[in-house]
Each structure stands twice: as structure tokens, then as C-alpha cells.
mmCIF file of C-alpha atoms in Angstrom:
data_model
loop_
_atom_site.group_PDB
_atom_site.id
_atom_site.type_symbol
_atom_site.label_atom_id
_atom_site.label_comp_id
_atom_site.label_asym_id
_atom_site.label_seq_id
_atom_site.Cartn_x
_atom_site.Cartn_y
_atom_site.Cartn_z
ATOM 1 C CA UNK A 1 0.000 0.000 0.000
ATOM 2 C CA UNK A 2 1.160 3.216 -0.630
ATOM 3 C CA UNK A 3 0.185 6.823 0.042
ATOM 4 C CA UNK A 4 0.032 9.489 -1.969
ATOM 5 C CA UNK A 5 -0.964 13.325 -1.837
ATOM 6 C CA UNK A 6 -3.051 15.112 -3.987
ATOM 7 C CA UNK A 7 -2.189 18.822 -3.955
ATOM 8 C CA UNK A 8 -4.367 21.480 -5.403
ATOM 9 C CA UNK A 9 -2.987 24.305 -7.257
ATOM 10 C CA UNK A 10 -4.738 27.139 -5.541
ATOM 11 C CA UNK A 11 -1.294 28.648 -3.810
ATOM 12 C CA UNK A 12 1.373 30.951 -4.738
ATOM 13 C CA UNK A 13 4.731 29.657 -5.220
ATOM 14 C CA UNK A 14 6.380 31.345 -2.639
ATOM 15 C CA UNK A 15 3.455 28.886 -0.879
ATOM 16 C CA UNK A 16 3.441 26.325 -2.641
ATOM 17 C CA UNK A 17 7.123 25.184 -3.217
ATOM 18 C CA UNK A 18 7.298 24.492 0.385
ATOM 19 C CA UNK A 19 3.368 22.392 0.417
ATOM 20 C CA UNK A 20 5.541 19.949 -2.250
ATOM 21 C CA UNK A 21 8.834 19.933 -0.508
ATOM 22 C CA UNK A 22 6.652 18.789 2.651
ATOM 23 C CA UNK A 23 5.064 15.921 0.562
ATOM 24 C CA UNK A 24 8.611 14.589 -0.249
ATOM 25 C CA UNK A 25 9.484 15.808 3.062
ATOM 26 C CA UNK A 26 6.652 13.588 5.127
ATOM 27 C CA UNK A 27 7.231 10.406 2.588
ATOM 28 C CA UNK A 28 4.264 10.262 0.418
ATOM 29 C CA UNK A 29 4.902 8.250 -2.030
ATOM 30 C CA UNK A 30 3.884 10.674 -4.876
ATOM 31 C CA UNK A 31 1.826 14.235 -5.123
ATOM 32 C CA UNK A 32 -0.455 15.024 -8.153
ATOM 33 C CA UNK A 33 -2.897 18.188 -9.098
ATOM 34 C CA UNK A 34 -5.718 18.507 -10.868
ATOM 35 C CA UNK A 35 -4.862 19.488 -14.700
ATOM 36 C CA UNK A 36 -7.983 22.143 -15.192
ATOM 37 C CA UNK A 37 -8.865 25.960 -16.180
ATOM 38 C CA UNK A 38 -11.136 26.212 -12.930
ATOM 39 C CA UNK A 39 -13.218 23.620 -10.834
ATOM 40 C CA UNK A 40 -16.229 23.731 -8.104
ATOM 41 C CA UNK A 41 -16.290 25.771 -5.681
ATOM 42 C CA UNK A 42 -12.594 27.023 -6.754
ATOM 43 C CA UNK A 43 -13.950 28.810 -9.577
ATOM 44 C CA UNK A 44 -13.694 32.086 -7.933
ATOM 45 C CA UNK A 45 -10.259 31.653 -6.304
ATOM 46 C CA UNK A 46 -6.779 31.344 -7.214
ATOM 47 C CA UNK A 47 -6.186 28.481 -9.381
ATOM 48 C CA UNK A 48 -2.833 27.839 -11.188
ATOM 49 C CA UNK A 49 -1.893 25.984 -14.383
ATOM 50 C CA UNK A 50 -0.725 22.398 -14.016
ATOM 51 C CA UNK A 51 2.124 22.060 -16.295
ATOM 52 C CA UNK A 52 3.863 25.153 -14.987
ATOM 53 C CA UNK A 53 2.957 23.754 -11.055
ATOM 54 C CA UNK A 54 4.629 20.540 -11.691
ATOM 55 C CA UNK A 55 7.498 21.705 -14.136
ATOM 56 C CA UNK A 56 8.365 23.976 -10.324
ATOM 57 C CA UNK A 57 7.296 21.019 -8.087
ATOM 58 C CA UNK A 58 9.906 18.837 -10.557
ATOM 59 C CA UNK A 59 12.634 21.405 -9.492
ATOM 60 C CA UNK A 60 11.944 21.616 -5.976
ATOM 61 C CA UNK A 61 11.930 18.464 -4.801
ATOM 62 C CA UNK A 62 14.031 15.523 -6.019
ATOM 63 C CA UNK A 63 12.727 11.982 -4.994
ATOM 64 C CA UNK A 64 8.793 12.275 -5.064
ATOM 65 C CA UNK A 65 7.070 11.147 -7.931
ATOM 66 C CA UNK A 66 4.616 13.844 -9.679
ATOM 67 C CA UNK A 67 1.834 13.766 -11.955
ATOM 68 C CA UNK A 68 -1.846 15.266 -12.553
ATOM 69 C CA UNK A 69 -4.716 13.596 -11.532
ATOM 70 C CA UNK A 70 -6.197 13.814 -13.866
ATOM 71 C CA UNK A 71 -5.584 14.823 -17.469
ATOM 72 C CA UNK A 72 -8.586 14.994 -19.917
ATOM 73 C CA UNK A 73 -9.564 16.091 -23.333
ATOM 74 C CA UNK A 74 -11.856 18.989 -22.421
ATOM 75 C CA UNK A 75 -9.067 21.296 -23.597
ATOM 76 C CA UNK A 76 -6.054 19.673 -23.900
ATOM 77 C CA UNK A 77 -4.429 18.250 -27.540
ATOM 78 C CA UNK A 78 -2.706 14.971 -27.902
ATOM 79 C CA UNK A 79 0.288 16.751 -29.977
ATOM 80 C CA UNK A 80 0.864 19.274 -27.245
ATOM 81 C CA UNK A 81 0.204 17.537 -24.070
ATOM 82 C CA UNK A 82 2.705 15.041 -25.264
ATOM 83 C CA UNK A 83 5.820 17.775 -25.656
ATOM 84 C CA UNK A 84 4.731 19.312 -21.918
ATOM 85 C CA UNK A 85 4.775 15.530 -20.800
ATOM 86 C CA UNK A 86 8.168 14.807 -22.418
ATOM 87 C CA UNK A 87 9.336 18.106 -21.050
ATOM 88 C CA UNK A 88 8.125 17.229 -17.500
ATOM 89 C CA UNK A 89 9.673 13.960 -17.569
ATOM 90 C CA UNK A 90 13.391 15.607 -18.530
ATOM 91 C CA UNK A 91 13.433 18.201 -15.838
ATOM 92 C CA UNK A 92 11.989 16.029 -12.976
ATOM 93 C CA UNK A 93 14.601 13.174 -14.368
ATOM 94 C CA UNK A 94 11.867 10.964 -15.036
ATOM 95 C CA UNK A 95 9.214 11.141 -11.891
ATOM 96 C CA UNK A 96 6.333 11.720 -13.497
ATOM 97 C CA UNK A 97 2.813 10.167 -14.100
ATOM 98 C CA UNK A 98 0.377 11.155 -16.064
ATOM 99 C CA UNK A 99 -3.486 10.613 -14.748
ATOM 100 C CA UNK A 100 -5.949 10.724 -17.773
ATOM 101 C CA UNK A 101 -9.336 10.581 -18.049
ATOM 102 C CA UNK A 102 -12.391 11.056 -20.251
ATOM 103 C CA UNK A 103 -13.770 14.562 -18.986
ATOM 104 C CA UNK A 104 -16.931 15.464 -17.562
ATOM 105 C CA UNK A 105 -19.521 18.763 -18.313
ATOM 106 C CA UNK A 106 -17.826 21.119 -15.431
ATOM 107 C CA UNK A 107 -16.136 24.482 -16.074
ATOM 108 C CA UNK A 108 -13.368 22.942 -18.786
ATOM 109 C CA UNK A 109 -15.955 21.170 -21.142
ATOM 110 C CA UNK A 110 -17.023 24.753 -22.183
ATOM 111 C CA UNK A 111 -14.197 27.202 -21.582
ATOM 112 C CA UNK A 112 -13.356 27.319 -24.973
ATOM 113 C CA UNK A 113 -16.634 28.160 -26.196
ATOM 114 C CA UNK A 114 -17.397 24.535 -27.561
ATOM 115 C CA UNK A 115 -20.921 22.921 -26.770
ATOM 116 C CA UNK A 116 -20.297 20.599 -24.137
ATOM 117 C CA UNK A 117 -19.652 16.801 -25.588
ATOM 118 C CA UNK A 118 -22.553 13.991 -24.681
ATOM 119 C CA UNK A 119 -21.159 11.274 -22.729
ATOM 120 C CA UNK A 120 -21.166 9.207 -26.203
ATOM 121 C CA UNK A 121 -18.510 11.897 -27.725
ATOM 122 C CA UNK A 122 -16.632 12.185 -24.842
ATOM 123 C CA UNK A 123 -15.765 8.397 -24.676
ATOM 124 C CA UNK A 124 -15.526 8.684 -28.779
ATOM 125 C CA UNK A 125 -12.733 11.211 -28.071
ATOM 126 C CA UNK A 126 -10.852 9.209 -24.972
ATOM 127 C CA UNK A 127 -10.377 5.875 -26.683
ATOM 128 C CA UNK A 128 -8.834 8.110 -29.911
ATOM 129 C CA UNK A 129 -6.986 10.207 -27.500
ATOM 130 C CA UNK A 130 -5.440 8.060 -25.074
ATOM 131 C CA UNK A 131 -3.690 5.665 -28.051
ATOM 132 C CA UNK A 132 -2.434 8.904 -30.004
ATOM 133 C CA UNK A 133 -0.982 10.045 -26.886
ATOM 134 C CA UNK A 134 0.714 7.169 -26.147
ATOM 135 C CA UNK A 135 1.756 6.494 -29.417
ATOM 136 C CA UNK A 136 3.321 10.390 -29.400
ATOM 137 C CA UNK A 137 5.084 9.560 -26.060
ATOM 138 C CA UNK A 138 6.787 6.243 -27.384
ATOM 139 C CA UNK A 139 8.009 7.483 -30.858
ATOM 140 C CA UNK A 140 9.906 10.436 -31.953
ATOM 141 C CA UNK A 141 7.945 10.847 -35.292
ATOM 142 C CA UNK A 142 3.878 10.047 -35.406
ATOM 143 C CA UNK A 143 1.181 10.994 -38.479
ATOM 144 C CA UNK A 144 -2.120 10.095 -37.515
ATOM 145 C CA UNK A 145 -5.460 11.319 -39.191
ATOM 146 C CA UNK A 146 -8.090 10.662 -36.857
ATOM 147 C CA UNK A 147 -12.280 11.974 -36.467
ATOM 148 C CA UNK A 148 -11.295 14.429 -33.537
ATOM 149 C CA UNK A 149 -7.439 14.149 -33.173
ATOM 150 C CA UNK A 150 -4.267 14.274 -36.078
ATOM 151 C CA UNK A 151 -0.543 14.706 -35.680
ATOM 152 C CA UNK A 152 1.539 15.688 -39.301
ATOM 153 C CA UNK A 153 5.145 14.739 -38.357
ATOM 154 C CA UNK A 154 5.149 14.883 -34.608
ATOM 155 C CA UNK A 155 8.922 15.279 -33.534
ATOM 156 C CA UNK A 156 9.159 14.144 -29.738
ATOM 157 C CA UNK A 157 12.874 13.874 -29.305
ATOM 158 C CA UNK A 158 14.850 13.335 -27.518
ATOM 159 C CA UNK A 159 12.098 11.220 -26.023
ATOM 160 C CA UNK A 160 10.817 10.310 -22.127
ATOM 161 C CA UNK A 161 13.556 9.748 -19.972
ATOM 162 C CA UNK A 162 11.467 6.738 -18.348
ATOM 163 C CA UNK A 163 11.088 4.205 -21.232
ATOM 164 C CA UNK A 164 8.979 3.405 -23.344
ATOM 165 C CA UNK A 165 7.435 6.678 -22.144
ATOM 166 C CA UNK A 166 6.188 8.472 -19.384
ATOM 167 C CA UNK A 167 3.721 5.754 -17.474
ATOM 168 C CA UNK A 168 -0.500 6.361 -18.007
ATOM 169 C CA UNK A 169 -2.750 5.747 -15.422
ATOM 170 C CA UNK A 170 -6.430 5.504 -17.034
ATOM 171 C CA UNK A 171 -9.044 6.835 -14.386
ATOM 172 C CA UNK A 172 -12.156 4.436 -15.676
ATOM 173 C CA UNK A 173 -15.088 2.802 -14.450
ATOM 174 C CA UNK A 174 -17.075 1.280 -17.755
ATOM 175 C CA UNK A 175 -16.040 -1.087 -20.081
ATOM 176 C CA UNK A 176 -14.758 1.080 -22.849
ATOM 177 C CA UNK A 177 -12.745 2.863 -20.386
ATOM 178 C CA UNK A 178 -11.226 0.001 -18.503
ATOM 179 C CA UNK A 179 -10.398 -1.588 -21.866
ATOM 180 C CA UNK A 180 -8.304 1.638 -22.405
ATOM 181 C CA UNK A 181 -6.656 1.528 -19.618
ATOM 182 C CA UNK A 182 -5.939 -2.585 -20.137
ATOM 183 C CA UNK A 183 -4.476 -1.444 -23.432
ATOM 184 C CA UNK A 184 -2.285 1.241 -22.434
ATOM 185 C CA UNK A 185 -2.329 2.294 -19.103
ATOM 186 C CA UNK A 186 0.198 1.643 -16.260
ATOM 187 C CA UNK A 187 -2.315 2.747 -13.691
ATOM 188 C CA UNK A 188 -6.068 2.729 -13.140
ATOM 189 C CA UNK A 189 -7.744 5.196 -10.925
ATOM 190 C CA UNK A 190 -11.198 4.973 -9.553
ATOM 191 C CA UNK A 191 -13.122 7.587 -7.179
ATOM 192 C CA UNK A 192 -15.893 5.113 -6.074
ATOM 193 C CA UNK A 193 -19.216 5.487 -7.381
ATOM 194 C CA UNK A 194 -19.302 6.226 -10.983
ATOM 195 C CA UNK A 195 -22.342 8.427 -10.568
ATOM 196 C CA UNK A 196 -23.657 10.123 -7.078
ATOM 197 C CA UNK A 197 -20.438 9.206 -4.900
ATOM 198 C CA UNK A 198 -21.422 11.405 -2.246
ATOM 199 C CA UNK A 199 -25.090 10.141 -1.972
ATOM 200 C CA UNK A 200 -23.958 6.283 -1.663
ATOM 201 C CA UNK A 201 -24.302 4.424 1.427
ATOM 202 C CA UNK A 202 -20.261 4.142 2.791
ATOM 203 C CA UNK A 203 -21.013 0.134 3.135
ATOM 204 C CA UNK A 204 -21.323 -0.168 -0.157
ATOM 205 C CA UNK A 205 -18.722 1.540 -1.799
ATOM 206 C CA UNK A 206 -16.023 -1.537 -1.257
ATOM 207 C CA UNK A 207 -19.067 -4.010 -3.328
ATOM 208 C CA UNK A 208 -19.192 -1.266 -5.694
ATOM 209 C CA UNK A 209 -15.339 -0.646 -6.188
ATOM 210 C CA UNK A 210 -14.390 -4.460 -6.263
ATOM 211 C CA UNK A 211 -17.085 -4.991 -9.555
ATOM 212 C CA UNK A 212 -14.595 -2.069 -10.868
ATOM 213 C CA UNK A 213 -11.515 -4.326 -9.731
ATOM 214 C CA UNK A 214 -12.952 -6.840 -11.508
ATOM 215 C CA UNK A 215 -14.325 -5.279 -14.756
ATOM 216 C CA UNK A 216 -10.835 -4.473 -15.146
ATOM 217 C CA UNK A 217 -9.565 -8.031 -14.825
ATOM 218 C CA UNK A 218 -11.212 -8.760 -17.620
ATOM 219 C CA UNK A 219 -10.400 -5.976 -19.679
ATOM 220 C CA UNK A 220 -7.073 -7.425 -18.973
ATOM 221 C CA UNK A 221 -7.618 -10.940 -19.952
ATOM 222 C CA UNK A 222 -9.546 -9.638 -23.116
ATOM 223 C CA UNK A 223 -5.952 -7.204 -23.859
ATOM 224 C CA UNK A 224 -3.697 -10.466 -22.769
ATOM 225 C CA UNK A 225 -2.545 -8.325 -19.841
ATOM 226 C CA UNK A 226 -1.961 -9.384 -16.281
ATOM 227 C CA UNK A 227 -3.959 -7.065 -13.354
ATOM 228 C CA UNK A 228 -0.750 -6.949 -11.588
ATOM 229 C CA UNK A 229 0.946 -4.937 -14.374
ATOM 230 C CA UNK A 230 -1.665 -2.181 -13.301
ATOM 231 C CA UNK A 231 -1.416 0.026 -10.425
ATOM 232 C CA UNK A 232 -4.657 0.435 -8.214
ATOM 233 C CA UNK A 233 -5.007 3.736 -7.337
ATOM 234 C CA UNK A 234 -8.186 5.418 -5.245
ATOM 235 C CA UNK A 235 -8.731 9.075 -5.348
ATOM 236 C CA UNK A 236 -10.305 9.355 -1.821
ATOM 237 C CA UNK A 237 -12.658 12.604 -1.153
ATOM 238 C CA UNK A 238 -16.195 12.172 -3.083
ATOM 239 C CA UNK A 239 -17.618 9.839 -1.091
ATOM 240 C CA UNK A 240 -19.578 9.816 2.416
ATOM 241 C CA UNK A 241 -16.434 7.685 3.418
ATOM 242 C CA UNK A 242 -14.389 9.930 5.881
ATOM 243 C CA UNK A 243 -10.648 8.349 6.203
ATOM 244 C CA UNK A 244 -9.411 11.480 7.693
ATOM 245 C CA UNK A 245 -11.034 11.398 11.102
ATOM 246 C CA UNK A 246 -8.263 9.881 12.747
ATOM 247 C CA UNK A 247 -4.671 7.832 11.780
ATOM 248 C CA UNK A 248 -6.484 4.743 13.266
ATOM 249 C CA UNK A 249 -9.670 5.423 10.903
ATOM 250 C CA UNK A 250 -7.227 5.586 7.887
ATOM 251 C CA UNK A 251 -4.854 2.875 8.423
ATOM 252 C CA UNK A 252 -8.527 0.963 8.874
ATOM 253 C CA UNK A 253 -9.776 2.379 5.608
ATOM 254 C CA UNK A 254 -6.572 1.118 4.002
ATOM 255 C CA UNK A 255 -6.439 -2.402 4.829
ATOM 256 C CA UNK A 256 -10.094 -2.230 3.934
ATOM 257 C CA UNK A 257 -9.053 -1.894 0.366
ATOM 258 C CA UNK A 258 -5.473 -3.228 0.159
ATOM 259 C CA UNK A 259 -7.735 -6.496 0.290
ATOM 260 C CA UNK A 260 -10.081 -5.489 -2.683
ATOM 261 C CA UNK A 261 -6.432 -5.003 -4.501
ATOM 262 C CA UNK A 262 -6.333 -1.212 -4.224
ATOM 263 C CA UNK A 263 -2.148 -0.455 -3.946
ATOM 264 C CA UNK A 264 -2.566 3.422 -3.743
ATOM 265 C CA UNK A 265 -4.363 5.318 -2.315
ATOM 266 C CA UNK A 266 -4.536 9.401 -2.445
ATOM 267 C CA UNK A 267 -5.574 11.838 -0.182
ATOM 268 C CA UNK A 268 -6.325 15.782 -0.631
ATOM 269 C CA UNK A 269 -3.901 18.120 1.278
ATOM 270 C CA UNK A 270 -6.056 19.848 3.483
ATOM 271 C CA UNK A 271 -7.200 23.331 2.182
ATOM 272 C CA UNK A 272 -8.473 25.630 5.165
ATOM 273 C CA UNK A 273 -12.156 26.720 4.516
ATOM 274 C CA UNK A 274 -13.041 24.280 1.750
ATOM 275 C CA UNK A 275 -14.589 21.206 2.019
ATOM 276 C CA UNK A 276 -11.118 19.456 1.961
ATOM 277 C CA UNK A 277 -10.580 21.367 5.160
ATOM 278 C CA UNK A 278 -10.888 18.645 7.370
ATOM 279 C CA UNK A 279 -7.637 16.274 8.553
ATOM 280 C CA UNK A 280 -4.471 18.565 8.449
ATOM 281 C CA UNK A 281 -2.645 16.682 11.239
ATOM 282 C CA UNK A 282 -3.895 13.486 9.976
ATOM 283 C CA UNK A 283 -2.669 14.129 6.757
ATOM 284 C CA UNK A 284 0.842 14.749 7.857
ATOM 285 C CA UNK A 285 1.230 11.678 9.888
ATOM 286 C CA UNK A 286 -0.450 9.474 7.032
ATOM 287 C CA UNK A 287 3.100 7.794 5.699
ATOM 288 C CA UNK A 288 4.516 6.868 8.544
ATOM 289 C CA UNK A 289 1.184 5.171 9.703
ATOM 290 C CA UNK A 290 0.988 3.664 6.355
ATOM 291 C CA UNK A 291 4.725 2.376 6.402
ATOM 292 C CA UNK A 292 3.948 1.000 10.076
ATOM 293 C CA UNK A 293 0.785 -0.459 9.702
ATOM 294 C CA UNK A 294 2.099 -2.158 6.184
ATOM 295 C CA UNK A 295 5.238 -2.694 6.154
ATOM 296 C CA UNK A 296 6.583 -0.519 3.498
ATOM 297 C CA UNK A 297 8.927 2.248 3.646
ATOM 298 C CA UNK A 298 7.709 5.990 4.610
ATOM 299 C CA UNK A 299 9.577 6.627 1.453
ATOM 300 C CA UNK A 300 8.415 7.676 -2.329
ATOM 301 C CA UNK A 301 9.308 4.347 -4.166
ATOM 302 C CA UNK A 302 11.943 3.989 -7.156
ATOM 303 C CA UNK A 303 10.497 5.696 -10.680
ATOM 304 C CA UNK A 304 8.876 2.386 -12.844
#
């Protein structure tokens, strides 16, 4: 089991370089941000650009591994995302992960001016994203004409410093998805509940979460892919569930799902006066609980 932090990029650098340097600091395994233009009830806040957070999270720290959480199409290109991705993975000497997922109808589906997809297009556009992007990661030179996406000549040299590219971790929860991720990903990241998280009875969300587990199993099979390759990552935080009481009510919560097959498990830094407020000293104590309680080092583990 391993913990990781999820750090949102509402603070000022002369904040926020010492918020990562504590991650790497306390041992959490990795720290990731959310890749939008503006979310919830953050709209009307500060709210920083991912690539630019991580490229100065890359610089300030040196062991912890980095990455969004998560990446989708709503406004981001194949072609481009792949040369910040490449770029990330030079300057942070190859600790970074890249969380990806289909998009929902929030602030980013319509920045742009665009109609917001249907759930039909946005799927359309994930499993013909997610291969191009991988695809642009792993070789230097990629055409593709696609229906939404094409690359004329991409040049990514000199490449990803982790090889064959920067890892993908596929956040999913239906079968199209999940095959994605059994295709290509390295990862696979689930928040509970695909629909109504926050209204679902806590008992249930382990029943619910190991049908996921297993939808993905055989996604694997179907791809000739063993489950193990995958990492098992929960984004905790949009559920009723409430890890962050207490060290003992985490470590619990933990064990819970390290027998489902859940390997990672992240956790919002606290953000005074938001509804992540909750669990500050918790929080801090969270890897050394984790290490004691599992065995494994309060220590960010060696790039894959």
C-alpha cells in the first residue's frame, strides 16, 4: 500500500514550493494536481496551471514522484500535451505520471466556447486520444489522421527519460474505459461510485469498487494483460467515506481496500475553509502510519 498526496494548485509559489517539498518531506509516495482551467467551488479563487505547477514542483523536490490527476480532453491536444509531458519527464529526471481521463460537463468542457460533448462523444474522443498520446510519447515521429485528433510529423525527441514513455494511469469505471486503460495504461484510478459518490451508502462503496476491480480483470484478460501490471489507485474525497477522522480510521480504511487489490491510495492536502478542510494533522502523519501499519517504507518508491 502506498500513500500518496493530492495537492491542489490554488497557492502561490512562494506557498506552494514548500506544500511539495513537505510531501517529499513527510514520505508520500507521490503528489499530483488537478490538470484544469477552474473547478467547483474554486472557480472564484486562485487556481494555477498544471504544467507550470509541476514543471516547479519537478525542481523543488528531487525523490517524489509527480503527476496530474487527472488529465482529460476537455481542452487539452494529444500533440501538445505530449511535448509538456516529455518536457516534464526531462526536468523532474523521469518522476512523473500522467493521470488521464475522459472529462466530464464542469467548467473545462465549455471554456473554450465549444458545446459541451454527450457522454457518447466524450468516450468517442478518450479511446482516440489516449492511443495517439501514447503512441506520441513512445516514438519520436507520429502521423495520424483521426475523427477528432491528427498529428503531421510529430517530432518528440529526444524522447521520455522513463522508457517506453512516461507511465498512463487511465481513471475508468465502464467497459470502454477500462479496456483503455488494459491497453495502455500503467495505472487505473477509480473515485468510487461512478455516478452520485457522495449520496452512496459508505457500506457499499467496497461491493461497488471491487465490480470495478474486476471489470478491469477482464479488460485485462480480453488485452492479454496481467492485473498486476496495473497500479490500483483510489482518489479518496467524493464519497460519504471519511478516512481522515483519525490515523487509526485511515490505516482501517486502508487495509479495507489493500484487500479489494487497491495499492494506492490518495488523499487531498487539506485546504483551510473548503470542504477538503478537514484532517491537516492526519494528513501529515499518514506515511509513517501507512509504512507501520504495512510494512513498506515511509519513502516515495523507485520511478517504474
Amino acid at each position: 500500500m502506498r500513500v500518496s498526496a493530492l495537492i491542489l494548485p490554488v497557492y502561490p509559489w512562494r506557498e506552494g514550493r514548500h506544500i511539495w517539498r513537505e510531501a517529499e518531506e513527510l514520505g508520500f509516495h507521490a503528489a499530483y494536481t488537478y490538470d484544469h482551467l477552474s473547478w467547483r467551488t474554486f472557480r472564484d479563487g486562485p487556481w494555477f496551471g498544471a504544467v507550470p505547477t509541476l514543471t516547479a514542483a519537478a525542481a523543488a523536490t528531487g525523490r517524489l514522484r509527480l503527476g496530474t490527476m487527472v488529465t482529460s480532453p476537455n481542452f487539452r491536444h494529444p500533440v501538445t500535451l505530449a511535448k509538456d509531458v516529455m518536457t516534464l519527464d526531462d526536468v523532474s529526471d523521469g518522476r512523473i505520471t500522467i493521470g488521464i481521463g475522459a472529462g466530464g460537463v464542469g467548467f473545462d468542457a465549455s471554456v473554450l466556447g465549444q458545446t459541451p460533448w454527450s457522454t457518447a462523444e466524450r468516450t468517442e474522443r478518450f479511446e482516440e486520444f489516449v492511443p495517439l498520446l501514447d503512441r506520441l510519447l513512445t516514438d519520436g515521429d507520429t502521423t495520424h489522421y483521426g475523427k477528432h485528433y491528427s498529428a503531421y510529423e510529430a517530432r518528440m525527441l529526444p524522447g521520455c527519460v522513463q522508457r517506453p514513455r512516461v507511465p498512463l494511469a487511465i481513471a475508468a469505471t465502464g467497459p470502454r474505459g477500462l479496456a483503455l486503460a488494459a491497453r495502455h495504461g500503467q495505472g487505473w484510478i477509480t473515485t468510487g461510485p461512478a455516478r452520485k459518490g457522495d449520496e452512496t451508502d459508505p457500506a457499499e462503496i467496497p461491493g461497488i469498487i471491487a465490480g470495478q476491480l474486476a471489470g478491469l480483470a477482464k479488460a485485462c484478460a480480453a488485452a492479454g494483460r496481467d492485473p498486476a501490471e496495473l497500479s490500483h489507485i483510489l482518489l479518496t474525497g467524493f464519497t460519504q467515506e471519511h478516512p481522515l477522522r483519525s490515523v487509526d480510521a485511515f490505516v482501517d480504511f486502508a487495509g479495507r481496500y489493500a484487500a479489494l487489490g487497491i495499492d494506492e491510495i490518495v488523499v487531498h492536502r487539506p485546504v483551510p475553509g473548503t470542504c477538503f478542510d478537514p484532517g491537516q494533522g492526519v494528513y501529515q502523519k499518514l506515511p509513517a502510519a501507512v509504512a507501520a501499519a504495512f510494512g513498506t517504507d515511509a519513502e516515495p518508491a523507485p520511478r517504474p
